[in-house]
C-alpha cells in the first residue's frame, strides 16, 4: 500500500469517528485538574482491546493529544494546570484570563497545540522510517544498552534524586522478572505465591502506578469549589490567527523543541513546555511581558507539549522504548494486542504504523474545531463535576479496565497494591515513571543482556561483547552523559554563582 | 525570605533499606534457579539495586534536604478508598462484577463527599452512579464482549 492508500485507510468513517471520540474524551479528562494525560490513556485503554491495532493506535493517539491540549483550559481559566504538561501555560494564560483575554488565550492555545501536534506527527512520519532502517542493524546487546539508556535518562529527568530514579528502575526490572521465565521455565520471584505465577501484567501495573496515587490524593482533600475566570463571548479566531502568524518562529522553534524532548525517553510534555517557555522568553524582545500575560508564553508551552506526542512515538515505535509516560501505557496496550514494536514494525506491519500516523495527523487537525467548541461551550460544566462523582467513576474504570485485560481478579488486586506502593514511594520522592519503564523494558533488557552474556561467555570475551561494538560504545557514552550531566551541570552552576558573587 | 526547613531524608533512607531487603530476597531466590538464563539478569539487577540503595543512604546521611510543609489531608479517607477497591476486587467472584462495582462506587462516593448531603444530591448521585456503572457494564459485556464475573452466590 502506498502513502495515499494509508491516508485513505485513515480517513474511513470509523477511523474519523475514533479520532473525534478520542480527542473529545482526552480533552475532557485532560481538562479536569488532577487527572493527567497518562491517566486519560490508561483508564480509556481497555476499550481498544477488541479493535484492530491501527484503529486502537488512532484512538489512543487521539486521546493522548486531546488530553495534553485539555490541560490548557484549567491552566488558563483556573490558574491550575489540568495536566502537568500545562504548568508553564499558567504563567501567561491566567494573567491573560484575568485581564479579560481568556477566550483569546484558549484559541491561541488550541492553534499552538494543533501546530505542535502537526510538527510532531510530521517528524514521526518522516524521521521514524529512516531511524527504523538504522535500528535494523542493532543486535541484542545494543537493545540492552538502549533499554539501560532509557532507564538512566528517565531516572535523571524524573523529579527527585537520580539514585532514587535508578533504584525505582531496578525495582521495575525486578518486577518484570516475576513469574515463569520464558526460556528455562524457572519460577522466579514469586516466593510461593500462586497469584504471582502469571507475572505482573504490564498495563494493570501501569494503571495502578499512574491512576491509584492520583485517586488517593484526590479523595483526601475537599473539592476546591473552583472559580472559573469569566471569559468574554466568542472565539476571537481572526485575532488569534494573526498573533500566531506573527509569532510563527516561536511556534516552529517550540514545536521542534517539544518533538526533540519527546524523543528522549521519559521526558514528557511538562519538561518540553518548560524548556520551550524559557527559550521563548530568552529570545523575546519583550521579556518583561512574560509572566504578565504574554501570548508567546502560551503559544510556546502549548505547541511544545503537543509536539511531544509525535516525538514520543518515534522511540516507542522504532525501538520499543517509550518516549513519554503515556507512550509507555500505549506500548503496553500494543503488547496485549500481540504487536511488538521495533524496527521491523515499519517493514512487516507498515499498514499499522502509517495508517496510525495519518490518523494522528487527522486527530490533531480535528482538535482545532473540537478544542474550540469544548472550550467555548462545555468547559464550565466539565470542570465543575463534583469530586464525589469523579473519584468513584475513575476508580470504577480502573477496576473494570484492569479486569478486562486478562479476565483476572488477581490482576485487579495487584493493580491496587502496586498503586498503593506507588503512592507510598511517591511520598518519599521515588517517582513512578522509572518503575514503569523498568517494568516495560525488562524483557528487552533481559533478552539482550542474557544473549550478550551467553555469546560473550562462549567466546571468552564478555568485555568485548558489551563494550567492543561501535554502536554499543556510542550508546554507553550517552548513558554516562545522562548519569553524570546533572552532577556536572549543578557543579558548573554553583561555580558560576560563586564567580558572580565575587 | 523564609526558607524551607532542612533535615535528613529519613523516609528515603527507610525506603532504601526496605529495597535492600527486597534486593537480598531477590538474590536469595535466584540461587534456586536451574538455568543461567534465568538467574544472570535478576541477580545483576538486584545487586545493582542494593548498591544504589547503599549509595542513597550514604548520600542522604551527608546531605540534608528541604522538607516542605504538607497540607492537612484525610488519611482515613485514603485508607477507605483503597479498602473499598480491594474489597470490591475480592468480592467480584462471589457477588459478581455488577454488584461489587455498585457497592464500591457507593462507598467511594461517600468517602469523596465533603459537602453536606442535600436532598438533591441524595437523589442525583445514586442515579448518576448507577447509570455510570450500568453503562460501563453494558459496554464491556455486550459491546466489547468481556466476560465479567456474574457471581457464584447467585448461580448456586
XYZ file of C-alpha atoms in Angstrom:
658
model
C 0.000 0.000 0.000
C 1.327 3.487 -0.865
C 1.059 6.711 1.125
C -2.265 7.621 -0.464
C -3.634 4.198 0.415
C -2.621 4.611 4.053
C -4.148 8.107 4.114
C -7.421 6.808 2.688
C -7.399 3.961 5.219
C -7.054 6.543 7.988
C -9.932 8.570 6.572
C -12.589 5.853 6.801
C -15.711 6.970 8.726
C -14.787 4.504 11.508
C -11.332 5.994 11.990
C -12.643 9.575 11.760
C -15.222 8.696 14.445
C -12.471 7.176 16.626
C -10.318 10.274 16.175
C -13.202 12.585 17.102
C -14.219 10.414 20.092
C -10.619 10.143 21.268
C -9.954 13.878 21.056
C -13.222 14.660 22.900
C -12.582 12.047 25.632
C -8.940 13.088 26.026
C -9.771 16.795 26.131
C -12.469 16.224 28.778
C -10.221 14.082 31.026
C -7.189 16.326 30.468
C -9.158 19.434 31.383
C -10.012 18.062 34.830
C -7.381 19.306 37.284
C -5.638 16.377 38.934
C -6.136 13.917 36.079
C -3.114 13.533 33.797
C -2.779 12.633 30.116
C -1.197 9.315 31.181
C -4.224 8.610 33.320
C -6.582 9.535 30.461
C -4.880 6.986 28.211
C -4.614 4.354 30.974
C -8.275 4.383 32.038
C -9.622 4.522 28.487
C -7.253 1.932 27.025
C -9.304 -1.217 27.757
C -11.852 -0.004 25.206
C -9.222 -0.581 22.488
C -8.514 -4.239 23.229
C -11.115 -5.556 20.798
C -10.002 -3.237 17.980
C -7.562 -3.706 15.119
C -4.094 -2.410 16.138
C -4.185 0.576 13.732
C -7.640 1.633 14.963
C -6.572 1.168 18.592
C -3.492 3.311 17.986
C -5.559 6.067 16.345
C -7.926 6.136 19.324
C -5.071 6.113 21.867
C -3.134 8.788 19.956
C -6.269 10.958 19.756
C -6.961 10.551 23.496
C -3.344 11.423 24.252
C -3.203 14.508 22.048
C -6.609 15.710 23.284
C -5.600 15.244 26.929
C -2.410 17.250 26.506
C -4.386 20.108 24.959
C -7.211 19.802 27.529
C -4.770 20.680 30.292
C -4.625 24.241 28.928
C -8.244 25.098 29.881
C -7.693 24.795 33.603
C -4.268 26.407 33.322
C -5.736 29.482 31.617
C -9.070 29.819 33.394
C -8.282 28.446 36.876
C -4.525 29.004 37.227
C -4.303 25.240 37.844
C -2.679 23.071 35.173
C -5.159 20.415 34.073
C -2.192 18.170 33.284
C 1.460 18.626 34.381
C 2.405 19.482 30.794
C 0.389 22.705 31.069
C 2.340 24.034 34.073
C 4.036 26.762 32.044
C 0.690 27.682 30.417
C -0.444 29.122 33.755
C 2.416 31.661 33.724
C 0.847 33.780 30.993
C -2.516 32.097 30.338
C -4.017 33.027 33.685
C -2.864 36.677 33.579
C -4.467 36.858 30.119
C -7.738 35.474 31.514
C -7.628 37.934 34.424
C -7.403 40.889 32.068
C -10.374 39.561 30.067
C -8.478 37.729 27.296
C -9.243 34.181 28.438
C -11.111 33.401 25.220
C -8.177 34.622 23.148
C -5.725 32.598 25.271
C -7.770 29.419 24.757
C -7.933 29.944 20.991
C -4.192 30.669 20.889
C -3.533 27.531 22.947
C -5.676 25.495 20.562
C -3.916 26.810 17.441
C -0.497 26.297 19.066
C -1.437 22.747 20.140
C -2.507 21.915 16.594
C 0.740 23.378 15.175
C 2.871 21.481 17.698
C 0.910 18.278 17.175
C 1.299 18.513 13.399
C 5.047 19.171 13.606
C 5.492 16.211 15.986
C 3.411 13.917 13.757
C 5.312 15.029 10.617
C 8.621 14.315 12.350
C 7.216 10.895 13.194
C 6.172 10.361 9.578
C 9.496 11.377 8.036
C 12.060 10.583 10.734
C 10.850 7.247 12.076
C 11.247 5.129 8.896
C 14.954 6.019 8.288
C 15.650 5.562 12.001
C 13.967 2.176 11.816
C 16.353 1.246 8.995
C 19.307 2.198 11.206
C 17.811 0.278 14.125
C 17.660 -2.868 11.977
C 21.435 -3.156 12.423
C 21.067 -3.283 16.226
C 21.828 -6.583 17.920
C 20.623 -7.813 21.336
C 23.469 -6.063 23.190
C 22.567 -2.717 21.567
C 18.968 -3.220 22.650
C 20.161 -3.949 26.180
C 22.148 -0.719 26.245
C 19.248 1.208 24.706
C 16.961 -0.058 27.459
C 19.527 0.980 30.062
C 19.858 4.378 28.352
C 16.082 4.797 28.613
C 16.199 3.912 32.308
C 19.086 6.243 33.113
C 17.511 9.099 31.148
C 14.201 8.741 32.938
C 15.999 8.497 36.281
C 17.919 11.675 35.530
C 14.938 13.562 34.150
C 12.217 12.467 36.578
C 11.621 14.515 39.677
C 13.820 13.925 42.689
C 17.123 12.256 43.306
C 18.950 10.402 40.488
C 19.729 7.485 42.821
C 16.041 7.196 43.702
C 15.262 7.034 40.000
C 17.832 4.297 39.450
C 16.515 2.318 42.434
C 12.997 2.632 41.012
C 14.239 1.474 37.608
C 15.909 -1.605 39.166
C 12.743 -2.337 41.122
C 10.746 -2.155 37.867
C 13.223 -4.514 36.182
C 12.836 -6.977 39.066
C 9.033 -6.725 38.817
C 9.331 -7.662 35.138
C 11.133 -10.880 36.140
C 8.295 -12.137 38.348
C 6.617 -15.323 37.100
C 7.723 -18.180 34.881
C 10.929 -17.452 32.913
C 10.405 -17.544 29.143
C 13.333 -19.764 28.167
C 14.119 -22.019 31.142
C 10.622 -22.037 32.743
C 12.151 -21.380 36.166
C 9.634 -19.852 38.561
C 11.139 -16.529 39.611
C 10.491 -14.144 42.497
C 7.011 -15.474 43.339
C 8.025 -16.653 46.847
C 5.414 -19.415 46.673
C 2.513 -17.180 45.666
C 0.131 -18.690 43.097
C -1.166 -15.184 42.300
C 2.258 -14.065 41.063
C 2.848 -17.131 38.862
C 1.379 -15.381 35.819
C 3.711 -12.428 36.353
C 2.804 -8.786 36.634
C 0.571 -7.748 33.760
C 2.146 -4.561 32.404
C -0.944 -2.474 31.665
C -2.586 -3.342 35.014
C 0.615 -2.269 36.739
C 0.643 0.983 34.756
C -2.993 1.698 35.617
C -2.185 1.071 39.294
C 1.027 3.080 39.404
C -0.341 6.062 37.471
C -4.030 6.201 38.488
C -4.342 4.947 42.089
C -1.926 7.534 43.623
C -3.938 10.318 41.931
C -7.199 8.904 43.326
C -5.704 8.514 46.805
C -4.717 12.180 46.796
C -7.991 13.360 45.268
C -10.093 11.646 47.935
C -8.000 13.078 50.762
C -8.803 16.730 50.094
C -12.106 18.597 49.785
C -13.403 19.954 46.474
C -11.731 23.198 45.614
C -15.004 24.863 44.518
C -13.206 26.235 41.518
C -13.938 29.732 40.388
C -13.712 29.879 36.625
C -12.463 33.222 35.316
C -15.174 34.870 33.240
C -14.344 34.889 29.577
C -15.875 37.207 27.049
C -18.018 35.689 24.337
C -16.508 34.431 21.078
C -13.534 32.542 19.708
C -11.548 35.622 18.510
C -10.178 33.302 15.841
C -9.019 36.007 13.404
C -7.129 37.824 16.148
C -5.565 34.557 17.335
C -4.555 33.557 13.810
C -2.994 36.974 13.315
C -0.979 36.689 16.554
C 0.031 33.125 15.648
C 1.263 34.223 12.226
C 3.310 36.997 13.787
C 4.984 34.555 16.175
C 5.439 31.768 13.649
C 9.122 31.385 14.516
C 8.274 30.948 18.177
C 5.697 28.302 17.226
C 8.117 26.487 14.920
C 11.008 26.567 17.399
C 8.818 25.422 20.312
C 7.290 22.624 18.230
C 10.711 21.329 17.181
C 11.985 21.587 20.773
C 8.900 19.700 22.005
C 9.450 16.972 19.403
C 13.112 16.571 20.393
C 12.284 16.470 24.111
C 9.527 13.933 23.366
C 12.081 11.660 21.688
C 14.074 11.452 24.954
C 12.704 8.520 26.958
C 10.803 9.704 29.993
C 10.878 13.407 29.208
C 7.246 14.278 28.649
C 5.158 17.361 27.978
C 5.947 19.127 31.253
C 9.684 19.296 30.537
C 9.044 20.215 26.891
C 6.679 23.021 27.919
C 9.102 24.494 30.420
C 12.082 24.258 28.046
C 10.149 25.913 25.199
C 8.787 28.603 27.535
C 12.212 29.563 28.826
C 13.605 29.578 25.280
C 10.725 31.785 24.046
C 11.310 34.161 26.927
C 15.074 34.213 26.403
C 14.786 35.063 22.711
C 11.905 37.545 23.019
C 12.366 41.285 22.630
C 9.633 41.830 25.253
C 10.997 39.626 28.017
C 9.351 41.824 30.644
C 5.877 40.805 29.368
C 6.448 37.124 30.145
C 4.611 36.141 33.319
C 2.172 39.035 32.823
C 0.058 37.634 30.012
C 2.370 37.356 27.001
C 0.612 35.331 24.264
C 4.018 33.956 23.176
C 4.347 32.155 26.507
C 1.069 30.287 25.993
C 1.964 29.508 22.387
C 5.436 28.197 23.252
C 4.203 25.872 26.007
C 1.180 24.542 24.186
C 2.955 23.906 20.890
C 5.855 22.166 22.657
C 3.748 19.897 24.865
C 1.599 18.729 21.966
C 4.695 18.169 19.819
C 5.875 15.587 22.372
C 3.001 13.326 21.237
C 4.529 12.688 17.809
C 8.094 12.946 19.116
C 7.450 10.406 21.867
C 6.037 7.923 19.366
C 9.372 7.863 17.468
C 11.389 5.803 20.040
C 8.186 3.970 21.029
C 7.523 2.624 17.559
C 11.104 2.441 16.236
C 12.836 0.927 19.278
C 10.048 -0.195 21.615
C 11.308 2.313 24.190
C 8.559 4.718 25.278
C 9.342 8.409 24.827
C 6.782 9.704 27.328
C 4.716 8.102 30.152
C 1.522 7.877 28.023
C 3.630 6.142 25.364
C 4.526 3.543 28.000
C 0.837 2.812 28.504
C 0.218 2.686 24.746
C 3.198 0.344 24.319
C 1.742 -1.950 26.979
C -1.606 -1.964 25.175
C 0.088 -2.864 21.889
C 1.873 -5.782 23.569
C -1.523 -7.076 24.722
C -2.648 -6.953 21.092
C 0.372 -9.023 20.102
C 2.073 -6.125 18.277
C 5.739 -5.938 19.124
C 7.130 -2.506 18.375
C 10.619 -2.148 16.922
C 12.241 -1.507 13.544
C 10.519 -4.497 11.968
C 7.170 -2.870 12.641
C 7.781 -0.475 9.749
C 8.651 -3.177 7.252
C 6.371 -6.001 8.409
C 3.382 -4.007 9.680
C 3.582 -0.832 7.590
C -0.204 -0.740 7.320
C -0.491 -0.379 11.119
C 2.158 2.311 11.513
C 1.376 4.528 8.548
C -2.395 4.373 8.969
C -1.827 5.347 12.601
C 0.464 8.281 11.709
C -2.095 9.635 9.238
C -4.770 9.050 11.883
C -2.718 11.053 14.383
C -2.413 13.901 11.880
C -6.185 13.726 11.356
C -6.877 13.777 15.107
C -4.554 16.763 15.514
C -6.358 18.723 12.817
C -9.747 17.789 14.318
C -8.528 19.162 17.632
C -8.966 22.699 16.296
C -12.775 22.709 15.958
C -13.305 20.257 18.837
C -10.998 22.124 21.194
C -12.538 25.477 20.381
C -16.086 24.169 20.821
C -15.372 22.415 24.138
C -13.526 25.472 25.443
C -16.397 27.737 24.429
C -19.453 25.720 25.436
C -18.646 22.753 27.695
C -15.641 23.644 29.794
C -17.534 25.228 32.684
C -19.728 22.104 33.118
C -16.728 19.732 32.873
C -14.584 21.486 35.429
C -17.358 21.743 37.992
C -18.051 17.980 38.066
C -18.111 17.200 41.794
C -15.202 15.192 43.124
C -17.679 12.873 44.859
C -18.674 11.608 41.395
C -15.333 11.983 39.626
C -13.286 9.835 42.044
C -15.631 6.797 42.078
C -16.035 6.986 38.286
C -12.277 6.855 37.687
C -11.865 4.193 40.411
C -14.568 2.068 38.777
C -12.903 2.496 35.362
C -9.588 1.261 36.777
C -11.338 -1.823 38.219
C -13.234 -2.786 35.079
C -10.342 -1.877 32.765
C -7.812 -3.956 34.669
C -10.145 -6.946 34.904
C -10.819 -6.798 31.159
C -7.156 -7.270 30.228
C -6.879 -10.954 31.253
C -10.245 -11.540 32.947
C -8.316 -11.862 36.178
C -9.281 -10.743 39.680
C -5.628 -11.229 40.703
C -4.604 -8.526 38.225
C -7.103 -6.149 39.844
C -5.685 -6.862 43.326
C -2.083 -6.485 42.065
C -3.049 -3.201 40.349
C -4.422 -1.786 43.623
C -1.434 -2.992 45.685
C 1.040 -1.527 43.163
C -0.934 1.714 43.169
C -0.656 1.989 46.945
C 3.040 1.146 46.693
C 3.457 3.855 44.044
C 1.706 6.378 46.282
C 3.888 5.485 49.308
C 7.075 5.632 47.229
C 5.964 8.944 45.733
C 5.672 10.411 49.239
C 9.380 9.697 49.717
C 10.500 11.096 46.374
C 10.541 7.874 44.318
C 8.792 8.660 41.040
C 6.539 6.066 39.361
C 7.951 6.583 35.855
C 11.314 4.777 36.347
C 9.470 1.795 37.875
C 7.071 1.721 34.930
C 9.867 1.995 32.378
C 11.808 -0.753 34.179
C 8.760 -2.980 34.039
C 8.214 -2.311 30.327
C 11.846 -2.524 29.259
C 12.579 -5.516 31.489
C 12.037 -8.144 28.815
C 14.052 -6.232 26.146
C 16.886 -5.577 28.608
C 16.930 -9.162 29.883
C 16.840 -10.710 26.429
C 19.730 -8.533 25.240
C 21.727 -8.982 28.418
C 21.339 -12.771 28.562
C 22.131 -13.246 24.874
C 25.170 -10.971 25.138
C 26.289 -12.782 28.282
C 25.965 -16.239 26.724
C 27.744 -15.239 23.493
C 30.441 -13.371 25.425
C 30.982 -16.265 27.850
C 31.186 -18.794 24.990
C 33.740 -16.624 23.160
C 35.532 -15.887 26.417
C 35.150 -12.175 25.655
C 32.417 -10.748 27.874
C 34.005 -7.295 27.889
C 34.242 -7.157 24.112
C 30.670 -8.339 23.717
C 29.262 -5.483 25.818
C 31.825 -2.740 25.210
C 33.611 -3.665 21.997
C 30.962 -2.868 19.359
C 30.857 0.693 17.992
C 27.093 1.275 18.437
C 27.210 -0.179 21.967
C 30.094 2.128 22.872
C 28.166 5.110 21.486
C 25.055 4.270 23.497
C 27.166 3.606 26.588
C 28.717 7.076 26.227
C 25.208 8.569 26.204
C 24.396 6.569 29.350
C 27.406 8.064 31.122
C 26.413 11.503 29.878
C 22.838 11.130 31.152
C 24.109 9.853 34.524
C 26.737 12.484 35.162
C 25.446 15.548 33.309
C 23.066 16.630 36.151
C 26.006 16.449 38.588
C 28.365 18.339 36.261
C 25.712 20.944 35.443
C 24.957 21.622 39.118
C 28.704 21.981 39.869
C 29.061 24.329 36.915
C 26.068 26.356 38.170
C 27.496 26.605 41.702
C 30.858 27.663 40.307
C 29.218 30.315 38.121
C 27.173 31.647 41.061
C 30.305 31.833 43.193
C 32.144 33.673 40.425
C 29.164 36.017 40.048
C 29.112 36.678 43.816
C 32.776 37.587 43.739
C 12.619 35.444 52.803
C 11.570 32.302 54.730
C 13.431 29.160 53.691
C 12.198 25.570 53.810
C 13.353 23.680 56.927
C 16.203 21.249 56.238
C 16.514 17.749 57.597
C 17.875 14.314 56.701
C 15.777 12.321 54.233
C 14.869 9.715 56.861
C 11.873 8.436 54.879
C 14.000 7.979 51.766
C 16.618 6.103 53.790
C 13.989 3.790 55.305
C 12.612 3.045 51.826
C 16.181 2.406 50.596
C 16.692 -0.027 53.494
C 13.479 -1.840 52.525
C 14.694 -2.003 48.919
C 17.987 -3.510 50.156
C 15.918 -6.192 51.890
C 13.953 -6.786 48.683
C 17.238 -6.990 46.759
C 18.648 -9.544 49.200
C 15.457 -11.612 48.967
C 15.645 -11.476 45.167
C 19.311 -12.529 45.238
C 18.495 -15.395 47.600
C 15.646 -16.503 45.326
C 17.940 -16.617 42.276
C 20.052 -19.374 43.845
C 17.126 -21.795 43.324
C 17.070 -21.307 39.549
C 18.409 -24.133 37.450
C 19.482 -22.188 34.373
C 21.967 -19.335 33.957
C 19.450 -17.774 31.516
C 17.108 -17.300 34.457
C 19.404 -16.005 37.158
C 22.011 -13.848 35.468
C 19.712 -10.878 34.852
C 17.711 -10.671 38.135
C 20.915 -11.316 40.089
C 22.709 -8.430 38.351
C 19.724 -6.093 38.761
C 19.264 -6.989 42.447
C 22.952 -6.385 43.104
C 22.807 -3.021 41.296
C 19.718 -2.046 43.296
C 21.488 -2.839 46.582
C 24.499 -0.745 45.518
C 22.254 2.214 44.565
C 20.382 1.917 47.884
C 23.635 1.964 49.871
C 24.699 4.974 47.802
C 21.393 6.739 48.545
C 21.689 6.110 52.286
C 25.268 7.410 52.311
C 24.260 10.466 50.261
C 21.248 11.190 52.500
C 23.392 10.966 55.643
C 25.771 13.550 54.222
C 23.270 15.918 52.555
C 20.212 17.348 54.325
C 17.260 18.146 52.055
C 14.463 20.726 52.055
C 11.422 19.398 53.886
C 8.325 21.109 52.518
C 5.285 21.549 54.724
C 2.400 19.222 53.909
C -1.258 20.197 53.724
C -3.625 18.586 56.207
C -5.180 15.646 54.376
C -7.515 12.853 55.372
C -5.727 9.535 55.926
C -8.929 7.616 56.870
C -10.461 8.516 53.501
C -7.316 7.333 51.692
C -7.374 4.039 53.563
C -11.118 3.808 52.949
C -10.688 4.252 49.184
C -8.078 1.514 48.900
C -10.062 -0.809 51.193
C -13.262 -0.266 49.194
C -11.458 -1.064 45.933
C -9.736 -4.145 47.374
C -12.982 -5.468 48.874
C -14.733 -4.921 45.537
C -11.968 -6.891 43.779
C -12.153 -9.757 46.282
C -15.972 -9.839 46.244
C -16.166 -9.950 42.436
C -16.040 -13.762 42.067
C -18.792 -14.186 44.696
C -21.215 -11.296 44.178
C -20.468 -10.635 40.529
C -18.893 -7.571 38.949
C -22.072 -5.507 38.806
C -22.980 -5.717 42.496
C -19.407 -5.312 43.748
C -18.949 -2.381 41.355
C -22.124 -0.671 42.585
C -21.109 -1.193 46.231
C -17.600 0.151 45.593
C -18.993 3.142 43.705
C -21.404 3.968 46.551
C -18.664 3.605 49.168
C -16.251 5.841 47.245
C -18.963 8.498 46.647
C -19.451 8.572 50.415
C -15.681 8.775 51.029
C -15.086 11.532 48.464
C -18.054 13.614 49.675
C -17.040 16.677 51.697
C -20.180 18.752 51.088
C -23.417 18.264 53.044
C -25.843 15.689 51.699
C -28.758 17.744 50.396
C -31.984 16.127 49.176
C -30.980 16.858 45.578
C -27.598 15.157 45.964
C -29.220 12.160 47.682
C -31.367 11.660 44.608
C -28.960 12.653 41.824
C -25.718 10.989 42.942
C -27.083 7.418 43.271
C -28.846 7.820 39.917
C -25.722 9.113 38.167
C -23.565 6.460 39.862
C -25.900 3.632 38.817
C -26.023 4.952 35.257
C -22.209 5.071 35.060
C -21.740 1.558 36.480
C -24.511 0.064 34.340
C -23.263 1.931 31.260
C -19.739 0.591 31.594
C -21.020 -2.881 32.481
C -23.131 -2.892 29.308
C -20.230 -1.528 27.199
C -17.804 -4.206 28.391
C -20.160 -7.199 28.389
C -22.281 -6.504 25.309
C -20.063 -4.375 23.039
C -16.514 -5.400 23.949
C -17.639 -8.958 24.881
C -15.585 -9.121 28.091
C -16.941 -11.941 30.308
C -17.247 -10.028 33.597
C -17.892 -12.302 36.622
C -21.571 -12.941 37.295
C -21.054 -14.200 40.846
C -21.103 -17.675 42.357
C -23.589 -16.629 45.052
C -26.336 -16.164 42.505
C -25.592 -19.229 40.403
C -25.874 -21.740 43.245
